[in-house]
Amino acid sequence: MKKLLLSGLLMSSLALTVVYAAEEPNADAYREMTYGDRDANPALLVVDRGEELFKAKRGSKNVSMEECDFGLGKGVVKGVYAELPRYFQDTDRVQDLESRMLTCMTTVQGFDEAELKKKTYANEKANEDNTDLEAIAVYIAAQSDGMKINPPIAHPKEQEMIKVGEALFYHRTGPLDFSCASCHGADKQRIRLQNLGNFSKAGADAQKAIGGWPTYRVSHAAVRTMQHRIWDCEGQMRLPDTEYGSPLTVALIAYLTSQAKDGTYVLPGMSR
Amino acid sequence: MKKPILASVALSILAGVTWAAGDDKAIQALVDQYISTGYQQGDKQHLERLKQDETLKICSETRNKPSDEQAKAIVEREKASIKYPEKMLGSWEKGKEVFNTGFGMRVGVIMPDKADKPRGGNCYACHAADPKEVAAGNIGSSLTGYGKARGNNETNIKYTYEKIYNSQAHVACSNMPRFGANGVLNPEQIADLVAFLIDPASPVNK
């Protein structure tokens, strides 16, 4: 019996070794082991703070964000993120979650846009807590957990935005001559040991990336949103700071989200 | 009865073609507009980085698949940009450092690099080279054994120098940055990289 057990153990550890050796080197296994428990995701604390901020009467007009329409009607948060970006008639623009938050906070609550944009992201080098914008975004997004990624594409402006985003994806510029496609245009590519999704085609890679964002980034000890992700990528390309919620960022997010269609949101996510 | 239907089909196909061409133009106009409004303004942002040269315009429009004619023009133009140092083969020890170092050059106000931060090529991001360095990317080809395989001779030294200085002098719309032409690395640093890749004493060729 003992022998059997031992050889069984040996076999299974051998099997494990083989599995790990056969895989591309990446951080996924580490993540599964360390952060597999979704209830232990530190982002949940930020979600709670975001909910309080969302429901609090704030701004010069002293109203809550429940007075805003994120696409499915005034006050609805459940499932709105699953159907963004989308065209909004009141602004005559396609908006992602965060540009829509700006609309809500300025027009409905009466905040000053320049003031809001002064500090969009927590600085991880200074060990800062997430900003209010980050907390509100992850709260709204988390209300689409488990839902299908389903951005609407019926409106001509939605179709146009996706096309512009696609063209931007291939647009090469900056001192390194990079476009998004330089790193995200082919299968199974890596920078150093970091795996890179291929977002030039619709399907699994885009679904995994978009479906897990906003995410708790362990290396930042903070929740990060899609606006931050785009800003960070552009920074790696050595380009200027992207303007928070600008049509440029919305176009890229619209394209990536359309590539991720029919995936599932698992929110908030957790990544390196 | 048949004729008008045919004619209208033909018309709508024609209309479709004109629409498609006009559509591309309209999309490109929006691309330009969104880039001009998509970044924060101000001196610290180095907005000149957003200006595409003729080569990158073609590479973007064709998604890195230029026509033969376009490719020929790019290679000629990019070749003319190359500045050669006295010695194209520098020190492999220094080159090892340049190859490994990830560089600064980040701009903006949120998290910029210090302007005097030493630059490197960050070559391991995309290429394997010294077999002892396991954390190498795979976007570019493996350069392990490069000198041994391609030869320690004038032709290969010149080719390698040119390839790093301006990758598009050899392959139009190459994915690789034009390190010398864009002023990321200076000619001496590039000569050191050439030595790291070609010198028989370099770990790349051990």
Tab-separated table of C-alpha atoms in Angstrom:
chain	number	residue	atom	x	y	z
A	1	MET	CA	0.000	0.000	0.000
A	2	LYS	CA	2.763	2.375	1.011
A	3	LYS	CA	4.697	1.580	-2.104
A	4	LEU	CA	1.718	2.169	-4.278
A	5	LEU	CA	1.105	5.511	-2.650
A	6	LEU	CA	4.710	6.541	-3.059
A	7	SER	CA	4.864	5.563	-6.679
A	8	GLY	CA	1.537	7.305	-7.150
A	9	LEU	CA	2.975	10.465	-5.661
A	10	LEU	CA	6.070	10.148	-7.773
A	11	MET	CA	3.979	9.651	-10.877
A	12	SER	CA	1.822	12.663	-10.224
A	13	SER	CA	4.778	14.899	-9.472
A	14	LEU	CA	6.373	13.686	-12.683
A	15	ALA	CA	3.180	14.447	-14.512
A	16	LEU	CA	3.161	17.931	-13.012
A	17	THR	CA	6.753	18.510	-14.071
A	18	VAL	CA	5.877	17.504	-17.596
A	19	VAL	CA	2.881	19.841	-17.678
A	20	TYR	CA	4.925	22.791	-16.464
A	21	ALA	CA	7.831	22.052	-18.761
A	22	ALA	CA	5.534	21.826	-21.761
A	23	GLU	CA	3.924	25.189	-21.075
A	24	GLU	CA	5.235	28.509	-22.297
A	25	PRO	CA	6.926	30.226	-19.401
A	26	ASN	CA	4.363	32.563	-17.871
A	27	ALA	CA	2.863	33.895	-14.699
A	28	ASP	CA	-0.507	32.126	-15.047
A	29	ALA	CA	0.370	29.102	-12.920
A	30	TYR	CA	1.737	31.370	-10.218
A	31	ARG	CA	-1.445	33.412	-10.313
A	32	GLU	CA	-3.658	30.344	-10.086
A	33	MET	CA	-1.755	29.083	-7.058
A	34	THR	CA	-1.509	32.375	-5.232
A	35	TYR	CA	-4.623	34.253	-6.171
A	36	GLY	CA	-6.978	31.550	-7.341
A	37	ASP	CA	-9.473	32.391	-4.596
A	38	ARG	CA	-11.701	35.095	-6.070
A	39	ASP	CA	-13.079	36.036	-2.672
A	40	ALA	CA	-9.544	37.009	-1.666
A	41	ASN	CA	-9.136	39.516	-4.515
A	42	PRO	CA	-8.088	42.819	-2.884
A	43	ALA	CA	-10.031	44.595	-5.663
A	44	LEU	CA	-13.234	43.704	-3.808
A	45	LEU	CA	-12.391	46.346	-1.202
A	46	VAL	CA	-12.050	48.915	-3.971
A	47	VAL	CA	-15.370	47.760	-5.440
A	48	ASP	CA	-17.027	48.464	-2.085
A	49	ARG	CA	-15.495	51.919	-1.934
A	50	GLY	CA	-16.639	52.551	-5.501
A	51	GLU	CA	-20.183	51.590	-4.588
A	52	GLU	CA	-20.227	54.108	-1.729
A	53	LEU	CA	-18.893	56.833	-4.028
A	54	PHE	CA	-21.403	55.910	-6.734
A	55	LYS	CA	-24.368	56.109	-4.372
A	56	ALA	CA	-23.242	59.194	-2.449
A	57	LYS	CA	-24.751	62.576	-3.243
A	58	ARG	CA	-21.785	64.485	-4.557
A	59	GLY	CA	-20.721	67.325	-6.816
A	60	SER	CA	-22.020	70.895	-6.909
A	61	LYS	CA	-25.503	69.544	-7.753
A	62	ASN	CA	-25.401	67.155	-4.786
A	63	VAL	CA	-26.817	64.122	-6.598
A	64	SER	CA	-25.656	60.526	-6.806
A	65	MET	CA	-24.490	58.728	-9.938
A	66	GLU	CA	-27.750	56.761	-9.797
A	67	GLU	CA	-29.170	59.740	-11.717
A	68	CYS	CA	-27.022	58.777	-14.727
A	69	ASP	CA	-27.671	56.555	-17.733
A	70	PHE	CA	-24.837	54.155	-18.592
A	71	GLY	CA	-26.716	52.719	-21.535
A	72	LEU	CA	-29.482	50.589	-20.049
A	73	GLY	CA	-31.499	53.376	-18.474
A	74	LYS	CA	-31.173	55.788	-15.580
A	75	GLY	CA	-29.836	54.182	-12.420
A	76	VAL	CA	-29.093	50.783	-13.992
A	77	VAL	CA	-25.616	49.405	-13.271
A	78	LYS	CA	-26.187	45.672	-13.641
A	79	GLY	CA	-24.927	44.562	-17.057
A	80	VAL	CA	-24.050	48.019	-18.377
A	81	TYR	CA	-20.313	47.299	-18.648
A	82	ALA	CA	-21.035	44.162	-20.712
A	83	GLU	CA	-22.603	46.428	-23.366
A	84	LEU	CA	-19.964	49.151	-23.535
A	85	PRO	CA	-18.582	50.975	-25.442
A	86	ARG	CA	-21.815	52.130	-27.052
A	87	TYR	CA	-23.326	55.142	-28.828
A	88	PHE	CA	-25.093	57.650	-26.570
A	89	GLN	CA	-27.608	59.972	-28.112
A	90	ASP	CA	-27.260	62.748	-25.512
A	91	THR	CA	-23.551	63.234	-26.239
A	92	ASP	CA	-23.747	62.031	-29.863
A	93	ARG	CA	-20.600	60.008	-29.172
A	94	VAL	CA	-19.497	56.444	-28.700
A	95	GLN	CA	-18.302	56.197	-25.098
A	96	ASP	CA	-16.498	53.657	-22.983
A	97	LEU	CA	-17.234	53.283	-19.282
A	98	GLU	CA	-14.794	55.922	-18.132
A	99	SER	CA	-15.616	58.642	-20.680
A	100	ARG	CA	-19.279	58.051	-19.786
A	101	MET	CA	-18.422	58.456	-16.100
A	102	LEU	CA	-16.923	61.849	-16.951
A	103	THR	CA	-20.159	62.837	-18.717
A	104	CYS	CA	-22.178	61.758	-15.688
A	105	MET	CA	-19.966	63.438	-13.137
A	106	THR	CA	-19.757	66.740	-15.037
A	107	THR	CA	-23.250	67.182	-16.491
A	108	VAL	CA	-25.320	65.450	-13.815
A	109	GLN	CA	-23.269	65.889	-10.636
A	110	GLY	CA	-21.606	69.184	-11.580
A	111	PHE	CA	-17.950	68.268	-11.133
A	112	ASP	CA	-15.323	70.205	-13.098
A	113	GLU	CA	-13.833	68.035	-15.852
A	114	ALA	CA	-10.288	69.431	-15.629
A	115	GLU	CA	-10.366	68.936	-11.861
A	116	LEU	CA	-11.495	65.308	-12.262
A	117	LYS	CA	-8.738	64.595	-14.794
A	118	LYS	CA	-5.978	66.014	-12.601
A	119	LYS	CA	-5.460	62.675	-10.888
A	120	THR	CA	-6.844	59.750	-12.824
A	121	TYR	CA	-4.634	56.878	-11.632
A	122	ALA	CA	-2.992	55.933	-8.342
A	123	ASN	CA	0.803	56.118	-8.558
A	124	GLU	CA	2.035	52.660	-7.626
A	125	LYS	CA	5.567	53.952	-7.067
A	126	ALA	CA	4.204	56.148	-4.266
A	127	ASN	CA	2.088	53.253	-2.966
A	128	GLU	CA	-1.095	55.311	-3.391
A	129	ASP	CA	-4.636	54.052	-2.888
A	130	ASN	CA	-6.815	53.864	-5.978
A	131	THR	CA	-8.348	57.144	-7.124
A	132	ASP	CA	-12.100	57.725	-6.883
A	133	LEU	CA	-12.342	57.340	-10.672
A	134	GLU	CA	-10.663	53.912	-10.524
A	135	ALA	CA	-12.892	52.810	-7.629
A	136	ILE	CA	-16.127	53.907	-9.340
A	137	ALA	CA	-15.089	52.255	-12.621
A	138	VAL	CA	-14.337	48.889	-11.033
A	139	TYR	CA	-17.599	49.007	-9.045
A	140	ILE	CA	-19.666	49.547	-12.197
A	141	ALA	CA	-17.691	46.977	-14.191
A	142	ALA	CA	-17.995	44.333	-11.471
A	143	GLN	CA	-21.794	44.463	-11.856
A	144	SER	CA	-21.270	42.671	-15.203
A	145	ASP	CA	-19.378	39.741	-13.667
A	146	GLY	CA	-20.263	36.472	-15.403
A	147	MET	CA	-21.925	38.176	-18.360
A	148	LYS	CA	-21.119	37.870	-22.051
A	149	ILE	CA	-18.971	40.557	-23.647
A	150	ASN	CA	-21.595	42.080	-25.879
A	151	PRO	CA	-20.840	45.597	-27.164
A	152	PRO	CA	-23.603	46.842	-29.500
A	153	ILE	CA	-22.588	47.277	-33.149
A	154	ALA	CA	-25.862	48.269	-34.813
A	155	HIS	CA	-25.325	52.038	-34.825
A	156	PRO	CA	-23.176	53.416	-37.689
A	157	LYS	CA	-21.102	55.415	-35.190
A	158	GLU	CA	-20.329	52.229	-33.275
A	159	GLN	CA	-19.185	50.560	-36.487
A	160	GLU	CA	-17.138	53.614	-37.378
A	161	MET	CA	-15.468	53.711	-33.945
A	162	ILE	CA	-14.389	50.075	-34.239
A	163	LYS	CA	-12.918	50.743	-37.698
A	164	VAL	CA	-11.005	53.786	-36.462
A	165	GLY	CA	-9.747	51.721	-33.528
A	166	GLU	CA	-8.559	49.027	-35.900
A	167	ALA	CA	-6.669	51.571	-38.012
A	168	LEU	CA	-5.125	53.028	-34.842
A	169	PHE	CA	-4.079	49.518	-33.797
A	170	TYR	CA	-1.834	49.373	-36.891
A	171	HIS	CA	-0.663	53.001	-36.693
A	172	ARG	CA	3.132	53.098	-36.231
A	173	THR	CA	4.723	56.102	-34.577
A	174	GLY	CA	7.185	57.295	-31.917
A	175	PRO	CA	10.936	56.774	-31.452
A	176	LEU	CA	10.528	52.978	-31.527
A	177	ASP	CA	8.317	52.839	-34.644
A	178	PHE	CA	5.794	50.719	-32.761
A	179	SER	CA	2.106	50.163	-33.312
A	180	CYS	CA	-0.076	48.025	-31.052
A	181	ALA	CA	0.352	45.276	-33.654
A	182	SER	CA	4.147	45.246	-33.162
A	183	CYS	CA	3.573	43.236	-29.981
A	184	HIS	CA	-0.070	42.139	-30.250
A	185	GLY	CA	-0.278	41.159	-33.929
A	186	ALA	CA	0.761	37.491	-33.893
A	187	ASP	CA	0.190	34.340	-31.850
A	188	LYS	CA	2.302	33.241	-28.879
A	189	GLN	CA	4.609	36.217	-28.743
A	190	ARG	CA	6.479	37.274	-25.635
A	191	ILE	CA	8.368	40.321	-24.375
A	192	ARG	CA	10.975	38.719	-22.150
A	193	LEU	CA	8.798	36.083	-20.416
A	194	GLN	CA	5.563	38.050	-20.556
A	195	ASN	CA	2.985	36.492	-22.872
A	196	LEU	CA	1.290	38.889	-25.280
A	197	GLY	CA	-2.233	38.414	-26.535
A	198	ASN	CA	-2.808	38.466	-30.290
A	199	PHE	CA	-5.539	41.083	-30.641
A	200	SER	CA	-5.356	41.293	-34.435
A	201	LYS	CA	-7.864	38.440	-34.541
A	202	ALA	CA	-11.135	37.969	-32.740
A	203	GLY	CA	-11.308	35.240	-30.136
A	204	ALA	CA	-9.638	33.752	-27.096
A	205	ASP	CA	-6.730	36.161	-26.539
A	206	ALA	CA	-8.866	39.291	-26.683
A	207	GLN	CA	-11.611	37.612	-24.649
A	208	LYS	CA	-9.173	36.747	-21.872
A	209	ALA	CA	-7.686	40.250	-21.741
A	210	ILE	CA	-10.887	42.273	-22.027
A	211	GLY	CA	-12.879	39.779	-19.933
A	212	GLY	CA	-10.512	40.176	-16.988
A	213	TRP	CA	-10.320	43.959	-16.956
A	214	PRO	CA	-10.598	46.062	-14.711
A	215	THR	CA	-8.112	44.009	-12.773
A	216	TYR	CA	-6.194	44.004	-9.535
A	217	ARG	CA	-2.579	44.291	-10.647
A	218	VAL	CA	-0.437	42.587	-8.076
A	219	SER	CA	2.695	44.442	-9.200
A	220	HIS	CA	0.897	47.775	-8.709
A	221	ALA	CA	-1.016	46.771	-5.553
A	222	ALA	CA	-3.919	48.603	-7.179
A	223	VAL	CA	-6.956	48.147	-9.404
A	224	ARG	CA	-6.363	49.142	-13.022
A	225	THR	CA	-8.966	50.031	-15.647
A	226	MET	CA	-8.902	49.896	-19.460
A	227	GLN	CA	-8.082	53.621	-19.670
A	228	HIS	CA	-4.993	52.940	-17.547
A	229	ARG	CA	-4.111	49.888	-19.655
A	230	ILE	CA	-4.158	51.949	-22.854
A	231	TRP	CA	-2.168	54.773	-21.201
A	232	ASP	CA	0.416	52.265	-19.966
A	233	CYS	CA	0.796	50.595	-23.399
A	234	GLU	CA	1.233	53.974	-25.082
A	235	GLY	CA	3.854	54.831	-22.486
A	236	GLN	CA	5.743	51.651	-23.286
A	237	MET	CA	5.710	52.786	-26.902
A	238	ARG	CA	7.313	56.011	-25.582
A	239	LEU	CA	4.351	58.133	-26.633
A	240	PRO	CA	2.819	61.045	-24.673
A	241	ASP	CA	0.232	60.585	-21.907
A	242	THR	CA	-3.113	59.658	-23.414
A	243	GLU	CA	-5.988	62.013	-22.598
A	244	TYR	CA	-8.375	60.232	-20.201
A	245	GLY	CA	-11.578	59.226	-21.987
A	246	SER	CA	-10.535	60.753	-25.312
A	247	PRO	CA	-11.971	59.415	-28.594
A	248	LEU	CA	-8.517	57.920	-29.331
A	249	THR	CA	-8.692	55.719	-26.236
A	250	VAL	CA	-12.365	54.912	-26.792
A	251	ALA	CA	-11.663	53.841	-30.393
A	252	LEU	CA	-8.918	51.434	-29.295
A	253	ILE	CA	-11.123	50.056	-26.511
A	254	ALA	CA	-14.065	49.690	-28.942
A	255	TYR	CA	-11.871	47.714	-31.360
A	256	LEU	CA	-10.417	45.456	-28.650
A	257	THR	CA	-13.840	44.862	-27.112
A	258	SER	CA	-15.306	43.936	-30.502
A	259	GLN	CA	-12.458	41.400	-30.916
A	260	ALA	CA	-13.460	39.970	-27.520
A	261	LYS	CA	-17.164	39.611	-28.331
A	262	ASP	CA	-18.876	36.528	-26.864
A	263	GLY	CA	-16.188	36.074	-24.212
A	264	THR	CA	-17.189	36.238	-20.564
A	265	TYR	CA	-16.443	38.939	-18.027
A	266	VAL	CA	-14.793	37.601	-14.859
A	267	LEU	CA	-14.670	40.726	-12.742
A	268	PRO	CA	-12.831	42.151	-11.016
A	269	GLY	CA	-9.834	40.414	-12.575
A	270	MET	CA	-6.465	39.644	-11.064
A	271	SER	CA	-3.185	39.843	-12.911
A	272	ARG	CA	0.542	40.234	-12.410
B	1	MET	CA	-37.609	44.146	-66.791
B	2	LYS	CA	-34.339	42.269	-66.556
B	3	LYS	CA	-32.237	45.153	-67.744
B	4	PRO	CA	-33.190	47.729	-65.129
B	5	ILE	CA	-32.529	45.198	-62.355
B	6	LEU	CA	-29.110	44.398	-63.789
B	7	ALA	CA	-28.375	48.071	-64.188
B	8	SER	CA	-29.401	48.816	-60.647
B	9	VAL	CA	-27.271	45.922	-59.372
B	10	ALA	CA	-24.319	47.293	-61.329
B	11	LEU	CA	-25.025	50.759	-59.970
B	12	SER	CA	-25.157	49.600	-56.399
B	13	ILE	CA	-21.880	47.698	-56.831
B	14	LEU	CA	-20.313	50.855	-58.220
B	15	ALA	CA	-21.784	52.840	-55.364
B	16	GLY	CA	-20.369	50.277	-52.952
B	17	VAL	CA	-16.885	50.678	-54.385
B	18	THR	CA	-16.975	54.472	-54.208
B	19	TRP	CA	-18.393	54.256	-50.726
B	20	ALA	CA	-15.605	51.899	-49.629
B	21	ALA	CA	-12.879	54.189	-50.917
B	22	GLY	CA	-14.554	57.236	-49.414
B	23	ASP	CA	-15.021	55.267	-46.221
B	24	ASP	CA	-11.282	54.527	-45.927
B	25	LYS	CA	-10.548	58.201	-46.353
B	26	ALA	CA	-13.126	59.150	-43.750
B	27	ILE	CA	-11.668	56.611	-41.295
B	28	GLN	CA	-8.148	57.937	-41.904
B	29	ALA	CA	-9.364	61.494	-41.303
B	30	LEU	CA	-10.812	60.374	-37.965
B	31	VAL	CA	-7.557	58.585	-37.108
B	32	ASP	CA	-5.666	61.837	-37.612
B	33	GLN	CA	-8.261	63.824	-35.673
B	34	TYR	CA	-8.297	61.401	-32.748
B	35	ILE	CA	-4.489	61.403	-32.560
B	36	SER	CA	-4.434	65.191	-32.441
B	37	THR	CA	-6.902	65.225	-29.509
B	38	GLY	CA	-5.931	61.924	-27.912
B	39	TYR	CA	-2.891	63.013	-25.925
B	40	GLN	CA	-2.291	65.565	-23.197
B	41	GLN	CA	-0.852	68.836	-24.428
B	42	GLY	CA	2.280	70.655	-23.255
B	43	ASP	CA	6.075	70.752	-23.613
B	44	LYS	CA	6.655	67.706	-21.451
B	45	GLN	CA	4.564	65.545	-23.758
B	46	HIS	CA	6.932	65.652	-26.763
B	47	LEU	CA	4.025	65.660	-29.180
B	48	GLU	CA	6.496	65.663	-32.092
B	49	ARG	CA	6.738	61.915	-31.469
B	50	LEU	CA	3.274	61.550	-32.969
B	51	LYS	CA	4.413	62.770	-36.379
B	52	GLN	CA	4.830	59.912	-38.835
B	53	ASP	CA	7.502	60.011	-41.520
B	54	GLU	CA	6.732	58.843	-45.059
B	55	THR	CA	7.990	55.320	-44.309
B	56	LEU	CA	5.780	54.769	-41.270
B	57	LYS	CA	2.812	56.223	-43.141
B	58	ILE	CA	3.147	53.530	-45.790
B	59	CYS	CA	3.819	50.781	-43.232
B	60	SER	CA	0.690	51.790	-41.305
B	61	GLU	CA	-1.549	52.086	-44.365
B	62	THR	CA	-0.432	48.745	-45.771
B	63	ARG	CA	-0.208	47.065	-42.359
B	64	ASN	CA	3.470	46.340	-42.981
B	65	LYS	CA	2.847	44.830	-46.412
B	66	PRO	CA	4.078	47.526	-48.820
B	67	SER	CA	3.923	46.946	-52.568
B	68	ASP	CA	7.211	46.052	-54.296
B	69	GLU	CA	7.502	49.606	-55.523
B	70	GLN	CA	6.846	51.089	-52.083
B	71	ALA	CA	9.283	48.645	-50.489
B	72	LYS	CA	12.013	49.612	-52.931
B	73	ALA	CA	11.518	53.302	-52.179
B	74	ILE	CA	11.588	52.678	-48.421
B	75	VAL	CA	14.805	50.622	-48.532
B	76	GLU	CA	16.531	53.282	-50.646
B	77	ARG	CA	15.403	56.134	-48.418
B	78	GLU	CA	16.275	54.381	-45.174
B	79	LYS	CA	19.672	53.237	-46.411
B	80	ALA	CA	20.553	56.873	-47.075
B	81	SER	CA	19.956	57.687	-43.372
B	82	ILE	CA	22.776	55.484	-42.083
B	83	LYS	CA	25.818	57.127	-40.502
B	84	TYR	CA	28.880	54.927	-40.111
B	85	PRO	CA	31.443	55.223	-37.298
B	86	GLU	CA	35.166	54.662	-37.890
B	87	LYS	CA	34.911	51.173	-36.467
B	88	MET	CA	31.727	49.174	-36.944
B	89	LEU	CA	32.990	46.480	-34.588
B	90	GLY	CA	33.221	47.811	-31.032
B	91	SER	CA	33.559	46.119	-27.667
B	92	TRP	CA	31.423	43.048	-26.962
B	93	GLU	CA	31.611	43.679	-23.207
B	94	LYS	CA	30.028	47.118	-23.639
B	95	GLY	CA	27.605	45.685	-26.189
B	96	LYS	CA	26.458	43.089	-23.673
B	97	GLU	CA	25.322	45.931	-21.415
B	98	VAL	CA	23.571	47.843	-24.219
B	99	PHE	CA	21.830	44.651	-25.323
B	100	ASN	CA	20.504	44.006	-21.836
B	101	THR	CA	19.515	47.459	-20.656
B	102	GLY	CA	15.887	48.490	-20.955
B	103	PHE	CA	15.875	52.171	-21.725
B	104	GLY	CA	14.170	55.280	-20.449
B	105	MET	CA	12.706	57.779	-22.931
B	106	ARG	CA	9.271	57.813	-21.326
B	107	VAL	CA	7.709	61.250	-21.560
B	108	GLY	CA	4.646	62.952	-20.136
B	109	VAL	CA	3.652	64.136	-16.674
B	110	ILE	CA	2.230	61.014	-15.041
B	111	MET	CA	5.318	58.784	-14.851
B	112	PRO	CA	8.153	60.101	-17.042
B	113	ASP	CA	11.742	58.824	-16.977
B	114	LYS	CA	14.560	61.136	-15.981
B	115	ALA	CA	16.001	62.637	-19.156
B	116	ASP	CA	19.556	61.510	-18.308
B	117	LYS	CA	18.603	57.886	-17.700
B	118	PRO	CA	21.092	55.742	-19.669
B	119	ARG	CA	19.552	54.228	-22.762
B	120	GLY	CA	20.005	50.713	-23.984
B	121	GLY	CA	18.594	48.643	-26.786
B	122	ASN	CA	16.417	46.430	-24.547
B	123	CYS	CA	17.165	43.749	-27.129
B	124	TYR	CA	16.266	40.817	-24.852
B	125	ALA	CA	12.676	42.083	-24.903
B	126	CYS	CA	12.430	40.483	-28.364
B	127	HIS	CA	15.594	38.433	-29.048
B	128	ALA	CA	17.419	35.541	-27.410
B	129	ALA	CA	21.237	35.917	-27.537
B	130	ASP	CA	23.480	34.789	-24.641
B	131	PRO	CA	22.141	31.294	-23.927
B	132	LYS	CA	22.589	31.961	-20.191
B	133	GLU	CA	19.870	34.633	-20.345
B	134	VAL	CA	16.647	32.653	-20.184
B	135	ALA	CA	14.280	35.623	-19.877
B	136	ALA	CA	14.408	36.471	-23.562
B	137	GLY	CA	11.441	37.410	-25.715
B	138	ASN	CA	10.549	35.821	-29.050
B	139	ILE	CA	9.153	38.609	-31.238
B	140	GLY	CA	12.479	38.774	-33.073
B	141	SER	CA	14.565	35.822	-34.211
B	142	SER	CA	17.000	34.093	-31.840
B	143	LEU	CA	20.503	35.534	-32.160
B	144	THR	CA	22.225	32.780	-30.181
B	145	GLY	CA	25.314	31.703	-32.127
B	146	TYR	CA	24.841	34.622	-34.558
B	147	GLY	CA	28.520	35.289	-35.270
B	148	LYS	CA	29.388	31.623	-35.477
B	149	ALA	CA	26.600	30.978	-37.972
B	150	ARG	CA	26.910	34.116	-40.118
B	151	GLY	CA	30.630	34.727	-39.988
B	152	ASN	CA	33.101	37.186	-38.520
B	153	ASN	CA	33.792	39.126	-41.720
B	154	GLU	CA	33.445	42.651	-43.137
B	155	THR	CA	30.250	41.888	-45.058
B	156	ASN	CA	28.426	40.557	-42.024
B	157	ILE	CA	29.780	43.279	-39.739
B	158	LYS	CA	28.465	45.959	-42.115
B	159	TYR	CA	25.126	44.200	-42.578
B	160	THR	CA	24.639	43.806	-38.833
B	161	TYR	CA	25.554	47.435	-38.156
B	162	GLU	CA	23.090	48.587	-40.813
B	163	LYS	CA	20.347	46.263	-39.579
B	164	ILE	CA	20.534	47.721	-36.062
B	165	TYR	CA	21.022	51.316	-37.218
B	166	ASN	CA	18.098	51.113	-39.587
B	167	SER	CA	16.282	47.783	-39.888
B	168	GLN	CA	14.254	49.096	-42.811
B	169	ALA	CA	17.372	49.635	-44.907
B	170	HIS	CA	17.157	45.893	-45.493
B	171	VAL	CA	13.525	44.939	-44.893
B	172	ALA	CA	10.846	47.527	-45.630
B	173	CYS	CA	8.361	47.846	-42.763
B	174	SER	CA	10.396	45.557	-40.515
B	175	ASN	CA	8.877	45.295	-37.050
B	176	MET	CA	12.208	46.276	-35.509
B	177	PRO	CA	12.849	49.862	-34.374
B	178	ARG	CA	15.292	51.994	-36.406
B	179	PHE	CA	17.594	52.465	-33.423
B	180	GLY	CA	20.253	54.649	-35.058
B	181	ALA	CA	18.067	56.587	-37.468
B	182	ASN	CA	15.606	57.458	-34.671
B	183	GLY	CA	18.397	58.544	-32.322
B	184	VAL	CA	17.669	55.891	-29.703
B	185	LEU	CA	21.228	54.506	-29.839
B	186	ASN	CA	24.381	56.250	-31.065
B	187	PRO	CA	26.783	54.745	-33.664
B	188	GLU	CA	29.276	53.685	-30.969
B	189	GLN	CA	26.628	51.815	-28.996
B	190	ILE	CA	25.540	50.075	-32.190
B	191	ALA	CA	29.151	49.088	-32.984
B	192	ASP	CA	29.335	47.584	-29.477
B	193	LEU	CA	26.149	45.610	-30.154
B	194	VAL	CA	27.675	44.345	-33.412
B	195	ALA	CA	30.684	43.082	-31.425
B	196	PHE	CA	28.427	41.392	-28.871
B	197	LEU	CA	26.745	39.508	-31.727
B	198	ILE	CA	29.810	38.723	-33.875
B	199	ASP	CA	32.965	38.631	-31.718
B	200	PRO	CA	34.026	34.986	-31.213
B	201	ALA	CA	34.815	35.824	-27.560
B	202	SER	CA	31.231	36.999	-26.890
B	203	PRO	CA	28.984	34.618	-24.901
B	204	VAL	CA	26.567	34.754	-27.852
B	205	ASN	CA	29.040	32.620	-29.819
B	206	LYS	CA	30.212	30.283	-27.056
